[in-house]
mmCIF file of C-alpha atoms and ligand atoms in Angstrom:
data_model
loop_
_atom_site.group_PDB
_atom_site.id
_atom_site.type_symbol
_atom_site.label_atom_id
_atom_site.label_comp_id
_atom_site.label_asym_id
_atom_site.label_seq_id
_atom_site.Cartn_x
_atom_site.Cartn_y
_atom_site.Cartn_z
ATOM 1 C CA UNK A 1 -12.403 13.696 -81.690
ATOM 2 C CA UNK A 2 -14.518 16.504 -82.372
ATOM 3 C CA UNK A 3 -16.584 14.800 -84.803
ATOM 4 C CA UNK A 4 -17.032 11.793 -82.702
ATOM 5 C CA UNK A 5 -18.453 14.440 -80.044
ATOM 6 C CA UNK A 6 -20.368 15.598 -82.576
ATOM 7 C CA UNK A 7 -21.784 11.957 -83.278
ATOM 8 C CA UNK A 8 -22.079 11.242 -79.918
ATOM 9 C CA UNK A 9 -24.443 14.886 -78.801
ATOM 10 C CA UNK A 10 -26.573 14.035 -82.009
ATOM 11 C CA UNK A 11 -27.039 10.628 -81.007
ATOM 12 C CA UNK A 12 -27.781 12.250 -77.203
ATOM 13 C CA UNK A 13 -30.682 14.276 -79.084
ATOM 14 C CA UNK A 14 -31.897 11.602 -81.139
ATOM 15 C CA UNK A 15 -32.202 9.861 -77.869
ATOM 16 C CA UNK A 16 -34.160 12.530 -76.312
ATOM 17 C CA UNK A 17 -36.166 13.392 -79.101
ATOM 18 C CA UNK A 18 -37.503 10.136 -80.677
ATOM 19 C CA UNK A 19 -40.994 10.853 -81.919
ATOM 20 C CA UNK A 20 -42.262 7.355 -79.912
ATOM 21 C CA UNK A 21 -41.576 9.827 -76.573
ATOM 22 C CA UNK A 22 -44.141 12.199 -77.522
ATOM 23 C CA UNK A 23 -46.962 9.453 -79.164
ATOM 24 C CA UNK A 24 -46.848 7.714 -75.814
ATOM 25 C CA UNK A 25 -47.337 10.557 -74.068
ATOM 26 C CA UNK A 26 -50.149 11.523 -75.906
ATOM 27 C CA UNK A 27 -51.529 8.257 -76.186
ATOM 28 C CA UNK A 28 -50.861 7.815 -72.697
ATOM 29 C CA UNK A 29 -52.886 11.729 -71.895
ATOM 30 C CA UNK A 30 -55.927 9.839 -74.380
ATOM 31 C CA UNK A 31 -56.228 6.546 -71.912
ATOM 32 C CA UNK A 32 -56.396 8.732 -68.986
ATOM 33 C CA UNK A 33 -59.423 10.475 -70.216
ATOM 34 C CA UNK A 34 -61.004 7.623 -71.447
ATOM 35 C CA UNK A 35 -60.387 5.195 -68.754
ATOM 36 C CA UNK A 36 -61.871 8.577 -66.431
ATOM 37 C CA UNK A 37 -65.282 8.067 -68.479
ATOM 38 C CA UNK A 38 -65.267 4.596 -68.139
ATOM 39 C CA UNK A 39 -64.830 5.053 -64.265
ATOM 40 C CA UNK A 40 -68.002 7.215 -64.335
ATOM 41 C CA UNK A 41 -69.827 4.690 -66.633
ATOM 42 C CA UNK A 42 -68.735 1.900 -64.111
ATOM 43 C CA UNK A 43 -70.555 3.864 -61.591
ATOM 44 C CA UNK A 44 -73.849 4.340 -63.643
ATOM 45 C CA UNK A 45 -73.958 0.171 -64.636
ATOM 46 C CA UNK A 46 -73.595 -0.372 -60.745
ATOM 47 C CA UNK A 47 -76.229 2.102 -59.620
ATOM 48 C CA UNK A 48 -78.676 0.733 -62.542
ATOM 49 C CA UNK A 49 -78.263 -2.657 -61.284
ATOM 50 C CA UNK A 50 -78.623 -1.900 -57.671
ATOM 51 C CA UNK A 51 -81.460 -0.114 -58.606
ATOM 52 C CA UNK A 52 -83.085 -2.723 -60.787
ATOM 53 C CA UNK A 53 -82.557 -5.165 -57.772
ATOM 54 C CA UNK A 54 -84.380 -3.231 -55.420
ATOM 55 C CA UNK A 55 -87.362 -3.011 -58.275
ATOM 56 C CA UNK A 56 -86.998 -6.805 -58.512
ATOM 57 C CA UNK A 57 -87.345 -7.169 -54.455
ATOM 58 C CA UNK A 58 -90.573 -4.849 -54.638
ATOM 59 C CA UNK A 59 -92.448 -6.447 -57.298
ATOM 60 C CA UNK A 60 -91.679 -9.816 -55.825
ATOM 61 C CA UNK A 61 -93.109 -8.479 -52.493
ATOM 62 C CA UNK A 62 -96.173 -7.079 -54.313
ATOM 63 C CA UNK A 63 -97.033 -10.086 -56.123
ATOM 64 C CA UNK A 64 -96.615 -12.372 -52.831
ATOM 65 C CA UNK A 65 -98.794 -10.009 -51.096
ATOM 66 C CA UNK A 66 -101.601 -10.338 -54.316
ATOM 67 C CA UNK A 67 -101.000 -14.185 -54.089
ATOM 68 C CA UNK A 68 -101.561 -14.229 -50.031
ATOM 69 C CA UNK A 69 -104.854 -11.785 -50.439
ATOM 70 C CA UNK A 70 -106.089 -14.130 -53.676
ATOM 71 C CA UNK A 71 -105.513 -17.432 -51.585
ATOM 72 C CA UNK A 72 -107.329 -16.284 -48.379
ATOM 73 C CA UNK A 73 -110.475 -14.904 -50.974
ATOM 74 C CA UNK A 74 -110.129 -18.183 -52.909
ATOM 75 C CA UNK A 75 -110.566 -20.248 -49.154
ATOM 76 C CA UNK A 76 -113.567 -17.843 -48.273
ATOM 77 C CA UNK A 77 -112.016 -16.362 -45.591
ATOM 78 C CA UNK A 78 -112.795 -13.274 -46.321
ATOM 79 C CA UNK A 79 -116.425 -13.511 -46.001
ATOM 80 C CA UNK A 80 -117.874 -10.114 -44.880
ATOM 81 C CA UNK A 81 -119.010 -8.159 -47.707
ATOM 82 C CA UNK A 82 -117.364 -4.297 -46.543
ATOM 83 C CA UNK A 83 -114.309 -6.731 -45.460
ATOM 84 C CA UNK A 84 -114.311 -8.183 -49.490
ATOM 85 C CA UNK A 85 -115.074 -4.828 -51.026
ATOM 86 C CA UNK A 86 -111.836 -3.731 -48.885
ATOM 87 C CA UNK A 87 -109.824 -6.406 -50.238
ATOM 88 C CA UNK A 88 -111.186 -6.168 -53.905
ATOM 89 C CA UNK A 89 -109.899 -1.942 -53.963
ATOM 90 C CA UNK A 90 -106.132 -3.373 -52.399
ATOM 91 C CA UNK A 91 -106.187 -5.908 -54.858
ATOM 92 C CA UNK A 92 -106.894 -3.486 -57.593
ATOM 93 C CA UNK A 93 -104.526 -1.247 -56.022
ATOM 94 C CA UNK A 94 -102.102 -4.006 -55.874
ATOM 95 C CA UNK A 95 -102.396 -4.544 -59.655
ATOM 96 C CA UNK A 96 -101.823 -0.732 -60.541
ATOM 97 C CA UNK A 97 -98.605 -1.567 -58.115
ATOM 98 C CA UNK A 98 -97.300 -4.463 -60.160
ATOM 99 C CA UNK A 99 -97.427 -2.826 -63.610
ATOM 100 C CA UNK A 100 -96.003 -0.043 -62.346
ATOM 101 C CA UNK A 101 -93.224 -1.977 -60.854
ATOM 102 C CA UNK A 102 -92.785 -3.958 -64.190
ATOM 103 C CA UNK A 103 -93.043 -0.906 -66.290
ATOM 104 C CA UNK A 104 -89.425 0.343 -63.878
ATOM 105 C CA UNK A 105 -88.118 -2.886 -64.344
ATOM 106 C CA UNK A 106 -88.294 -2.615 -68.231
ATOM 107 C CA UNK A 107 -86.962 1.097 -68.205
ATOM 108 C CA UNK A 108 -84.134 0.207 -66.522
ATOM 109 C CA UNK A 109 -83.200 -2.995 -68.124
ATOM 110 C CA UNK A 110 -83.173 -1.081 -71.079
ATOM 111 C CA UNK A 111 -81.181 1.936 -69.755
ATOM 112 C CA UNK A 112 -78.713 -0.443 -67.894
ATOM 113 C CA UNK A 113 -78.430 -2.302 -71.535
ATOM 114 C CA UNK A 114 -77.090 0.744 -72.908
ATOM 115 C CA UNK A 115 -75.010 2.008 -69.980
ATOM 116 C CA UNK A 116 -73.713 -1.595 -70.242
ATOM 117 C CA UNK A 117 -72.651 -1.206 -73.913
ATOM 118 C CA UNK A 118 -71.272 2.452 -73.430
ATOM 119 C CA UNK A 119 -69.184 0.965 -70.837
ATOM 120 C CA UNK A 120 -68.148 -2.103 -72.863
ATOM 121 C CA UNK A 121 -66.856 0.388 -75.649
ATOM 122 C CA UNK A 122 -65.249 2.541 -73.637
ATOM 123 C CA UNK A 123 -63.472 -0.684 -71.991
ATOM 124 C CA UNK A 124 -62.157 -1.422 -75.603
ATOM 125 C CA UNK A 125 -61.114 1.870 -75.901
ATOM 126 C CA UNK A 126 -58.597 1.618 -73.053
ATOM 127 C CA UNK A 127 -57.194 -2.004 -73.909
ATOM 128 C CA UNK A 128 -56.840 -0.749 -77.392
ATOM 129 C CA UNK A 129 -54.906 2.348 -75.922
ATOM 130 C CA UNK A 130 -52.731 -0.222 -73.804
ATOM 131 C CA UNK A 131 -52.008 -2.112 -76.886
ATOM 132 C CA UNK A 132 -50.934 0.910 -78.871
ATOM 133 C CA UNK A 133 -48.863 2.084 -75.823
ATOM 134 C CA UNK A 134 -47.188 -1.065 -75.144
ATOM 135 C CA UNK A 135 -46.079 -1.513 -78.989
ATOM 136 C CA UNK A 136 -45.096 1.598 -78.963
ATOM 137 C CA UNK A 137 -43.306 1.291 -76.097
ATOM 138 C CA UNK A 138 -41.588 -1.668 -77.320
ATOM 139 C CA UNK A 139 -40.259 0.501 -80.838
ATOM 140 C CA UNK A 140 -38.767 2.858 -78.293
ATOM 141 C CA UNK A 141 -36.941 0.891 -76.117
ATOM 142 C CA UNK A 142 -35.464 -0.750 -79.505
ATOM 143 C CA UNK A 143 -34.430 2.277 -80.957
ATOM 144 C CA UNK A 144 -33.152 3.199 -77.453
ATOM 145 C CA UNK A 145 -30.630 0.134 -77.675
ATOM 146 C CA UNK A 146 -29.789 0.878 -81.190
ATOM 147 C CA UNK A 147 -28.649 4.604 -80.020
ATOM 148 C CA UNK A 148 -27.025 2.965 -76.737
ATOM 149 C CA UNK A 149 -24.976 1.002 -78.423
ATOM 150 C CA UNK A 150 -23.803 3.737 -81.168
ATOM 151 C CA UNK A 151 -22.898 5.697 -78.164
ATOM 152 C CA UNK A 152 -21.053 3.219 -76.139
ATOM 153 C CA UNK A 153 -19.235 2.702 -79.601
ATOM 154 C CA UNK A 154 -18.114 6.514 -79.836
ATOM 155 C CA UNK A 155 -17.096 6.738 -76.656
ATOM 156 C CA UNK A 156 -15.068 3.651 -77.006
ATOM 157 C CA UNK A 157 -13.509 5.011 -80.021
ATOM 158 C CA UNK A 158 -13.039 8.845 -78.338
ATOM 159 C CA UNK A 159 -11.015 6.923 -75.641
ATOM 160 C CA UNK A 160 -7.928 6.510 -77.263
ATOM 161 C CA UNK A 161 -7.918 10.584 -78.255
ATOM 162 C CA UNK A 162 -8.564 11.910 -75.395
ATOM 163 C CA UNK A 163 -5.894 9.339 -73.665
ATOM 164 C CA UNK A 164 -2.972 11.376 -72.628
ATOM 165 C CA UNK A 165 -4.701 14.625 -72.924
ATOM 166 C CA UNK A 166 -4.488 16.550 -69.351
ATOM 167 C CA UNK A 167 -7.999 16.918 -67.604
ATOM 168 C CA UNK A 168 -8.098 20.267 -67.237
ATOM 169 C CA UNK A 169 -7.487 20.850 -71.184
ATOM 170 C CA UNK A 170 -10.502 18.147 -71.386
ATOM 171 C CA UNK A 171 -12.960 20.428 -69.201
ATOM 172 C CA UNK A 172 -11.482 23.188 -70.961
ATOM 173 C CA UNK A 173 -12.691 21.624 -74.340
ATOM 174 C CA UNK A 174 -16.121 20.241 -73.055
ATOM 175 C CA UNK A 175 -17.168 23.640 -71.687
ATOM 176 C CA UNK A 176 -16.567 25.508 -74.781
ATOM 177 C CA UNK A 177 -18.044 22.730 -76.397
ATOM 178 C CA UNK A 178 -21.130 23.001 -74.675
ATOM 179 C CA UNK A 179 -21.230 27.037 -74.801
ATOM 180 C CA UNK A 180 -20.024 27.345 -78.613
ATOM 181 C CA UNK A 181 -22.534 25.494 -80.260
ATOM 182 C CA UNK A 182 -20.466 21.863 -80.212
ATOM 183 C CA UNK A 183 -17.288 22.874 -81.243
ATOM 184 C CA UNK A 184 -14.572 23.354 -79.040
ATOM 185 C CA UNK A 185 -11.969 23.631 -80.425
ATOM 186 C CA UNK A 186 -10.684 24.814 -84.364
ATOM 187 C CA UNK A 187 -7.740 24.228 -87.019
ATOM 188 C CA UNK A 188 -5.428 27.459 -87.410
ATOM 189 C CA UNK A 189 -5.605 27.032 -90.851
ATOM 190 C CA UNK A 190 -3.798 30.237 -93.422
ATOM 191 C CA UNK A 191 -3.601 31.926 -90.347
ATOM 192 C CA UNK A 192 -7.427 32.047 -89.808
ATOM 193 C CA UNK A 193 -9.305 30.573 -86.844
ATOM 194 C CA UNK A 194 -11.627 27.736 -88.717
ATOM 195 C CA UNK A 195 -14.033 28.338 -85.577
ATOM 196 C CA UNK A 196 -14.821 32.043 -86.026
ATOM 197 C CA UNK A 197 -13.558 32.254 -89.649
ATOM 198 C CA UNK A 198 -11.210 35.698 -88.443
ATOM 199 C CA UNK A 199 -7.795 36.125 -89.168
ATOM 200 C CA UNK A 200 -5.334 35.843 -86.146
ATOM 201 C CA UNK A 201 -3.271 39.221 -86.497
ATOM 202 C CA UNK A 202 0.877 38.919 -87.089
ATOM 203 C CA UNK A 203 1.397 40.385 -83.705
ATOM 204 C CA UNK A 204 -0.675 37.573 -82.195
ATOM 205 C CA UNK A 205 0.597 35.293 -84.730
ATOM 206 C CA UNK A 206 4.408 36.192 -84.042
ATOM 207 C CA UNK A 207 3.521 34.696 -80.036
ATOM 208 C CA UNK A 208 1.576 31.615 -81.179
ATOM 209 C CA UNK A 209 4.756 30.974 -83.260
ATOM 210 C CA UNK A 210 6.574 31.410 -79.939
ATOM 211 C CA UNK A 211 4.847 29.381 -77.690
ATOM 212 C CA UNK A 212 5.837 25.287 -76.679
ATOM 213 C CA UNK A 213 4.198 22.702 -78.997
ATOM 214 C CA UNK A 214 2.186 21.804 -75.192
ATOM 215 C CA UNK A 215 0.843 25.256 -74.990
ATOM 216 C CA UNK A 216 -2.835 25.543 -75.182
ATOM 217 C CA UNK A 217 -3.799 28.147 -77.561
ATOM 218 C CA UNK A 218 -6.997 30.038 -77.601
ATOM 219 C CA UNK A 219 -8.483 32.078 -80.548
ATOM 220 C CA UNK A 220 -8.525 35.475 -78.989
ATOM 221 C CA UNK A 221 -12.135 36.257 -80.656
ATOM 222 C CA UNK A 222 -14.350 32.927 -79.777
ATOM 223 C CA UNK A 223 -11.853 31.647 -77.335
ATOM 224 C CA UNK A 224 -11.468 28.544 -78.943
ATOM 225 C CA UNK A 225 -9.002 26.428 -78.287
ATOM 226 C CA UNK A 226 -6.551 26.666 -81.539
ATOM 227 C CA UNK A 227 -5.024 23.076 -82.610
ATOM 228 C CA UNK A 228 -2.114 24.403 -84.763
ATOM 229 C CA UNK A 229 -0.881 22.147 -88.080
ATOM 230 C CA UNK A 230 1.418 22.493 -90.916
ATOM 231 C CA UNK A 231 -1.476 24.558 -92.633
ATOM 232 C CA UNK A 232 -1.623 27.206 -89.967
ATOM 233 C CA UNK A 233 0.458 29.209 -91.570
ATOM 234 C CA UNK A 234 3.057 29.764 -88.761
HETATM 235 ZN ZN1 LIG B 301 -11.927 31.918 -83.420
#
């Protein structure tokens, strides 16, 4: 029984301890950061565009002013001279406008371009991290089923021992099991405790000897519970 406790705690800290816990959470720590900067970069492709629309709208409204002011000189409307000078200089002005306009318009087509492919990358970045995590993911869960099982199959075999044993003995056992390092009980083997190694003394010895085969005895230096044999020395 004690070795199928044995089985079953290391299977417990396999359980807790398999190294696809830790990579997740790591790679999970990694996606958080990078889908953060792909957040921000989000924000800098939709303020580029906005941008680039409003630069768009202007220029358009530029040009269909220089169209309007062309079309009324090209009709001769415009036919006193201080009146034409005026609309020559807005003109002029108009064209200084436009090139200006388009000159914006290529600066940030080219800086949305980029933002655009930093946030593409960074896009991969995360789906890539999402593909790691759910394979990952996967390897865990089938390891976790491998270890379930084992451990459904000690405890299934640890039935049968512990069957008929009184509950209180069992507590007994599991709490010395838990505070002396997985072993909770020991064979009084040549009159020695196999849990502590020490010799049980012949005055102690003399009342083991004495006690009903039901008795639960305890090694008086580890407190063990002592599981006497025909090798115990009695
Ligand atoms: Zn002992």
């Amino acid at each position: 029984m004690q070795e199928l406790d044995a089985r079953a705690d290391q299977l417990r800290h396999q359980r807790a301890t398999l190294p696809e816990i830790n990579e997740i959470a790591t790679l999970q720590g990694k996606r958080t950061d990078v889908e953060n900067l792909a957040r921000d970069a989000r924000i800098v492709v939709d303020d580029l565009a906005v941008e680039q629309q409003k630069v768009d709208v202007d220029v358009e409204a530029v040009r269909a002013r220089r169209t309007r002011d062309r079309d009324r000189m090209d009709q001769g409307l415009v036919s006193n001279p201080k009146d034409l000078e005026r609309m020559q200089h807005e003109l002029e002005s108009l064209e200084r406008r436009i090139s200006s306009l388009e000159d914006d318009e290529l600066d940030l087509m080219e800086k949305l371009e980029e933002a655009q492919a930093e946030l593409t990358k960074l896009e991969a970045m995360v789906a890539e991290a999402d593909e790691q995590i759910a394979a990952l993911s996967a390897t865990r869960d089938e390891k976790l089923a491998g270890l379930d099982e084992e451990l459904a199959r000690v405890s299934a075999e640890r039935g049968p021992a512990v069957d008929g044993l009184p509950a209180d003995l069992l507590a007994l056992y599991d709490r010395l099991r838990e505070q002396k390092g997985g072993v909770g009980a020991a064979e009084l083997r040549a009159r020695q405790c196999t849990g502590c190694r020490l010799s049980i003394d012949a005055s102690e010895l003399g009342r083991i000897r004495g006690l009903a085969e039901d008795e639960v005895v305890r090694c008086e230096e580890c407190q063990r519970i002592l599981v006497r044999t025909a090798e115990s020395g009695l």
